Coordinates of C-alpha atoms in Angstrom, one line a residue:
M1 CA 99.5 99.8 101.0
P2 CA 98.1 102.3 99.8
T3 CA 94.3 101.9 98.9
L4 CA 92.6 102.5 95.4
L5 CA 89.3 101.0 97.0
A6 CA 86.5 104.0 96.3
P7 CA 84.5 105.2 99.6
P8 CA 80.8 105.6 100.2
P9 CA 79.1 107.4 97.1
H10 CA 79.9 111.7 98.2
H11 CA 79.0 115.5 96.3
C12 CA 82.8 116.1 96.7
P13 CA 84.0 118.0 93.7
D14 CA 87.2 115.8 91.7
W15 CA 90.2 118.0 92.5
A16 CA 88.8 118.4 96.2
E17 CA 88.4 114.4 96.6
A18 CA 92.1 114.1 95.5
L19 CA 93.7 116.5 97.7
L20 CA 91.6 115.3 100.4
N21 CA 92.5 111.7 100.0
G22 CA 96.2 112.4 99.6
F23 CA 96.0 113.3 103.2
S24 CA 94.4 110.5 104.0
Q25 CA 96.8 108.2 101.8
V26 CA 99.4 109.2 104.6
L27 CA 97.1 106.6 106.9
L28 CA 96.8 103.9 103.9
Q29 CA 93.1 105.2 103.3
R30 CA 90.8 106.6 101.2
S31 CA 88.9 109.5 103.0
P32 CA 88.5 112.6 101.9
L33 CA 86.4 112.9 105.6
C34 CA 89.7 111.1 106.9
G35 CA 91.6 114.0 105.3
V36 CA 89.3 116.8 106.6
F37 CA 90.8 115.2 109.9
C38 CA 94.1 115.4 109.5
L39 CA 94.1 118.6 107.8
V40 CA 92.0 120.3 110.9
A41 CA 95.0 118.3 112.7
I42 CA 98.0 120.0 111.1
L43 CA 95.9 123.5 111.2
I44 CA 95.7 123.0 115.3
S45 CA 99.2 122.0 116.1
A46 CA 101.2 123.3 113.2
P47 CA 99.3 126.1 110.9
S48 CA 102.6 127.3 110.1
S49 CA 103.5 124.4 108.3
L50 CA 99.9 123.8 106.7
G51 CA 100.4 125.6 103.6
D52 CA 103.8 123.6 102.9
A53 CA 101.8 120.5 103.2
L54 CA 99.3 121.7 101.1
L55 CA 101.5 122.9 98.8
G56 CA 103.4 119.4 98.8
A57 CA 99.9 117.7 98.2
V58 CA 98.9 120.4 94.8
D59 CA 102.2 119.7 93.6
G60 CA 101.9 116.1 93.4
L61 CA 98.5 116.1 91.9
L62 CA 99.4 118.9 89.7
T63 CA 102.1 116.7 88.3
A64 CA 100.3 113.7 88.0
Q65 CA 98.0 115.4 85.9
R66 CA 100.5 117.6 83.7
R67 CA 102.0 114.0 83.1
G68 CA 98.9 111.8 82.4
Y69 CA 99.0 109.4 84.9
P70 CA 96.3 107.3 85.6
K71 CA 93.3 109.2 87.1
V72 CA 91.9 106.6 89.4
R73 CA 95.5 107.1 91.1
R74 CA 95.4 110.7 91.3
Q75 CA 91.9 110.4 92.5
A76 CA 93.1 107.7 95.2
G77 CA 95.5 110.7 96.3
L78 CA 98.3 108.6 95.5
Y79 CA 100.6 111.1 94.3
S80 CA 99.9 113.3 96.8
Y81 CA 100.5 111.8 100.6
N82 CA 104.4 111.9 99.8
G83 CA 104.2 115.7 99.0
V84 CA 102.4 116.2 102.5
L85 CA 104.9 114.9 104.3
L86 CA 107.6 116.7 102.8
G87 CA 105.9 119.9 102.8
L88 CA 105.3 119.1 106.5
L89 CA 109.1 117.8 107.0
I90 CA 110.2 121.0 105.5
G91 CA 108.1 123.6 107.2
Y92 CA 109.4 121.4 110.8
R93 CA 112.9 122.1 109.7
F94 CA 113.6 124.8 107.1
E95 CA 113.8 128.2 108.0
W96 CA 111.2 130.4 106.1
S97 CA 113.3 132.5 103.0
P98 CA 111.7 132.7 99.6
L99 CA 113.2 128.8 98.7
V100 CA 111.2 127.3 101.1
P101 CA 107.9 127.0 98.3
L102 CA 110.3 126.2 95.7
L103 CA 111.9 123.1 97.1
T104 CA 108.3 121.9 98.8
I105 CA 107.6 122.2 94.7
A106 CA 110.1 120.4 93.7
C107 CA 110.0 117.3 96.5
G108 CA 106.2 117.0 96.0
G109 CA 106.7 116.9 92.3
L110 CA 109.5 114.6 92.4
S111 CA 108.2 112.5 94.6
A112 CA 104.9 112.0 92.5
M113 CA 107.1 110.9 89.6
L114 CA 108.8 108.3 91.9
M115 CA 105.8 107.2 92.9
H116 CA 104.6 106.5 89.7
A117 CA 107.6 104.7 88.7
W118 CA 107.7 102.5 91.0
L119 CA 103.6 102.1 90.6
E120 CA 104.4 100.7 86.6
R121 CA 107.5 98.7 87.6
T122 CA 105.6 96.4 90.8
P123 CA 102.1 96.0 89.0
R124 CA 101.5 92.8 90.8
A125 CA 100.3 92.3 94.3
T126 CA 102.8 89.7 95.4
C127 CA 105.9 93.1 94.5
L128 CA 106.9 95.1 97.3
N129 CA 104.6 98.3 98.0
V130 CA 105.9 101.7 98.4
Y131 CA 104.6 103.4 101.2
T132 CA 106.3 106.2 101.7
A133 CA 109.4 105.4 100.4
P134 CA 109.9 108.8 98.3
F135 CA 109.3 110.5 101.5
V136 CA 111.9 108.9 103.2
L137 CA 114.6 108.8 100.4
F138 CA 113.8 113.0 99.4
G139 CA 114.0 113.5 103.6
W140 CA 117.0 111.9 104.2
L141 CA 118.6 114.3 101.6
L142 CA 117.1 117.3 102.8
L143 CA 117.8 116.5 106.4
M144 CA 121.7 116.4 105.0
F145 CA 121.6 120.0 104.7
V146 CA 120.0 120.8 108.5
G147 CA 121.7 120.6 111.0
P148 CA 120.1 117.9 114.1
T149 CA 117.6 118.9 116.3
S150 CA 117.7 119.2 120.3
V151 CA 114.5 117.5 121.4
A152 CA 113.4 118.2 125.5
V153 CA 113.3 115.1 127.5
A154 CA 110.2 114.5 129.8
D155 CA 108.6 111.5 131.4
V156 CA 105.6 111.0 129.5
S157 CA 102.6 108.4 130.5
P158 CA 100.9 105.9 127.9
I159 CA 98.3 108.4 128.1
H160 CA 99.9 110.8 126.9
A161 CA 102.3 109.1 124.6
L162 CA 99.4 107.6 122.2
P163 CA 98.1 110.6 121.1
L164 CA 101.4 112.1 120.5
G165 CA 102.3 108.9 119.2
F166 CA 99.5 109.5 116.5
G167 CA 100.2 113.1 115.8
Q168 CA 103.9 112.2 114.9
V169 CA 102.5 109.9 112.0
F170 CA 102.5 113.8 110.7
L171 CA 105.4 115.4 112.6
L172 CA 102.8 116.6 114.6
D173 CA 103.6 116.9 119.0
H174 CA 100.4 118.0 120.4
P175 CA 98.0 115.9 122.1
L176 CA 94.8 117.0 120.2
A177 CA 96.5 116.9 117.0
G178 CA 97.1 113.0 117.4
V179 CA 93.0 112.4 118.7
M180 CA 92.0 114.3 115.4
I181 CA 93.9 112.2 113.4
G182 CA 92.4 109.1 115.2
V183 CA 89.3 109.9 114.7
G184 CA 89.7 110.5 110.8
L185 CA 91.1 106.7 111.7
L186 CA 88.3 105.8 112.9
I187 CA 85.4 107.0 111.0
A188 CA 87.4 105.8 107.4
N189 CA 88.3 102.1 108.7
R190 CA 87.5 101.0 112.4
R191 CA 89.6 97.5 111.9
A192 CA 92.3 99.6 110.6
A193 CA 92.0 102.0 113.7
L194 CA 92.3 99.2 116.1
W195 CA 95.5 97.7 114.3
A196 CA 97.2 101.4 114.1
F197 CA 96.3 102.0 117.9
V198 CA 97.9 98.1 118.7
G199 CA 100.7 99.6 116.9
C200 CA 101.3 102.7 118.6
L201 CA 100.4 101.3 122.2
S202 CA 103.1 98.7 121.4
G203 CA 105.6 101.2 120.6
V204 CA 104.8 103.2 123.3
T205 CA 105.0 100.3 126.0
F206 CA 108.3 98.9 124.6
V207 CA 110.3 102.1 124.9
L208 CA 108.8 103.1 128.7
W209 CA 109.5 98.8 129.9
Q210 CA 113.0 99.6 128.5
S211 CA 113.7 102.7 129.8
Q212 CA 117.0 102.8 128.1
P213 CA 119.0 106.3 127.3
D214 CA 119.4 105.4 123.8
L215 CA 116.0 104.4 122.4
P216 CA 114.1 107.3 121.1
L217 CA 111.6 109.2 122.9
P218 CA 108.1 107.3 123.8
T219 CA 106.3 110.2 121.5
L220 CA 108.5 109.0 118.8
C221 CA 108.3 105.6 119.0
G222 CA 104.7 104.9 118.4
Y223 CA 104.1 106.3 114.9
N224 CA 105.9 103.6 113.0
P225 CA 104.1 100.3 114.5
A226 CA 100.8 102.0 114.2
L227 CA 101.6 102.6 110.2
A228 CA 102.9 98.9 110.2
G229 CA 99.5 97.9 111.8
L230 CA 97.9 99.9 109.4
A231 CA 99.6 98.4 106.4
F232 CA 98.6 95.0 106.9
S233 CA 95.0 95.6 108.9
Q234 CA 93.1 94.1 106.1
A235 CA 94.9 90.7 105.9
R236 CA 91.2 89.3 107.8
H237 CA 92.3 85.8 109.7
K238 CA 96.1 86.6 109.3
P239 CA 96.5 88.8 112.5
W240 CA 99.5 87.8 112.7
L241 CA 100.6 89.6 109.4
P242 CA 100.1 93.3 111.4
A243 CA 101.4 91.5 114.8
S244 CA 104.7 90.6 112.9
A245 CA 104.5 93.9 111.3
I246 CA 104.1 95.6 114.2
A247 CA 106.6 93.9 116.2
L248 CA 109.8 94.2 113.2
S249 CA 109.3 98.1 113.2
I250 CA 109.6 98.4 116.8
L251 CA 112.7 96.5 117.2
L252 CA 114.3 98.3 113.9
Q253 CA 113.7 101.8 114.9
P254 CA 116.9 101.9 117.0
G255 CA 119.0 100.9 114.6
F256 CA 118.3 104.2 112.2
A257 CA 119.5 106.3 115.0
A258 CA 122.5 104.0 115.7
M259 CA 123.3 104.4 112.0
G260 CA 123.1 108.2 112.0
L261 CA 119.9 108.1 110.2
A262 CA 116.6 110.1 110.8
T263 CA 114.1 107.5 112.0
L264 CA 111.2 109.3 109.6
T265 CA 108.7 106.3 108.6
A266 CA 111.9 103.9 107.4
P267 CA 111.3 101.8 110.0
F268 CA 108.0 101.0 108.7
I269 CA 108.6 100.5 105.3
L270 CA 111.4 97.8 106.3
A271 CA 109.2 96.2 108.6
C272 CA 106.7 95.8 105.7
W273 CA 108.9 94.6 103.2
L274 CA 110.4 92.0 105.2
V275 CA 106.6 90.7 106.0
Q276 CA 105.5 91.2 102.9
A277 CA 109.1 88.9 101.2
S278 CA 108.7 86.3 104.5
A279 CA 104.8 86.2 103.3
R280 CA 105.6 85.5 99.5
L281 CA 108.4 82.9 100.2
L282 CA 106.5 80.9 102.6
R283 CA 103.4 80.7 99.9
Q284 CA 106.0 79.5 96.9
A285 CA 107.7 77.1 99.8
I286 CA 103.8 75.5 100.4
G287 CA 102.9 75.6 96.4
D288 CA 106.4 74.0 95.9
D289 CA 105.9 71.2 99.0
R290 CA 101.9 70.7 97.2
L291 CA 103.3 70.2 93.5
R292 CA 105.8 67.6 94.9
S293 CA 103.1 65.7 96.7

């Protein structure tokens, strides 16, 4: 889940830390330096969308501040990262007009409020994590008002598909952007970076191996498994948790396309929820057996 753990001490102002953490929390990390790399990745790949991403993040943060949400969550970037993704989606899919900034502001604020409501109602560690659910819900609503985009199909090797897969976490399609995101993640958490790499490689390899026309492009099949691996990367001595989440996210991806829904990060969320729920049921079953014995 998005982490509240504080990074090593640094000399970053509170507002800058909260803003940069909003970008790193897209990767489920709390690391201002990782956030800097994510910002640079957006600047390289989609400079016209950088303002939308910043606007979504700032509005989520200001909404949380105005409504008096806990400062520890604000500083961790928990109220900003969905705004980052929604800003990028709006900048990518909507032609610019004076209404676009207003739409970004509305989505950033609403996503922060939905995040707070979810966190308040799921206080225990065994509760389902929110992840990027606000982004997916508002993203589906937004995409109802725009037509589908056509993506050019091209042969992609795993070497090129891997950085593109990392870039797609931020809806970016430039290999160098994926490299920058990967470096930022490696700086923030090497174990998390390893599982993200395994997830991205697994998703890309699966699609290239299947070679079926109804499956998404390889470059679009790496980011959900990468996020799934990130979500359970800190489960030490339990490698089956991230591995299961990665496998489920890969298997779930074609289903959303078959239903006519934009994939976004929905396979990652659903896979993680299934793994969480299964682990909780297993713990309950083991506890019941111990009580009976």
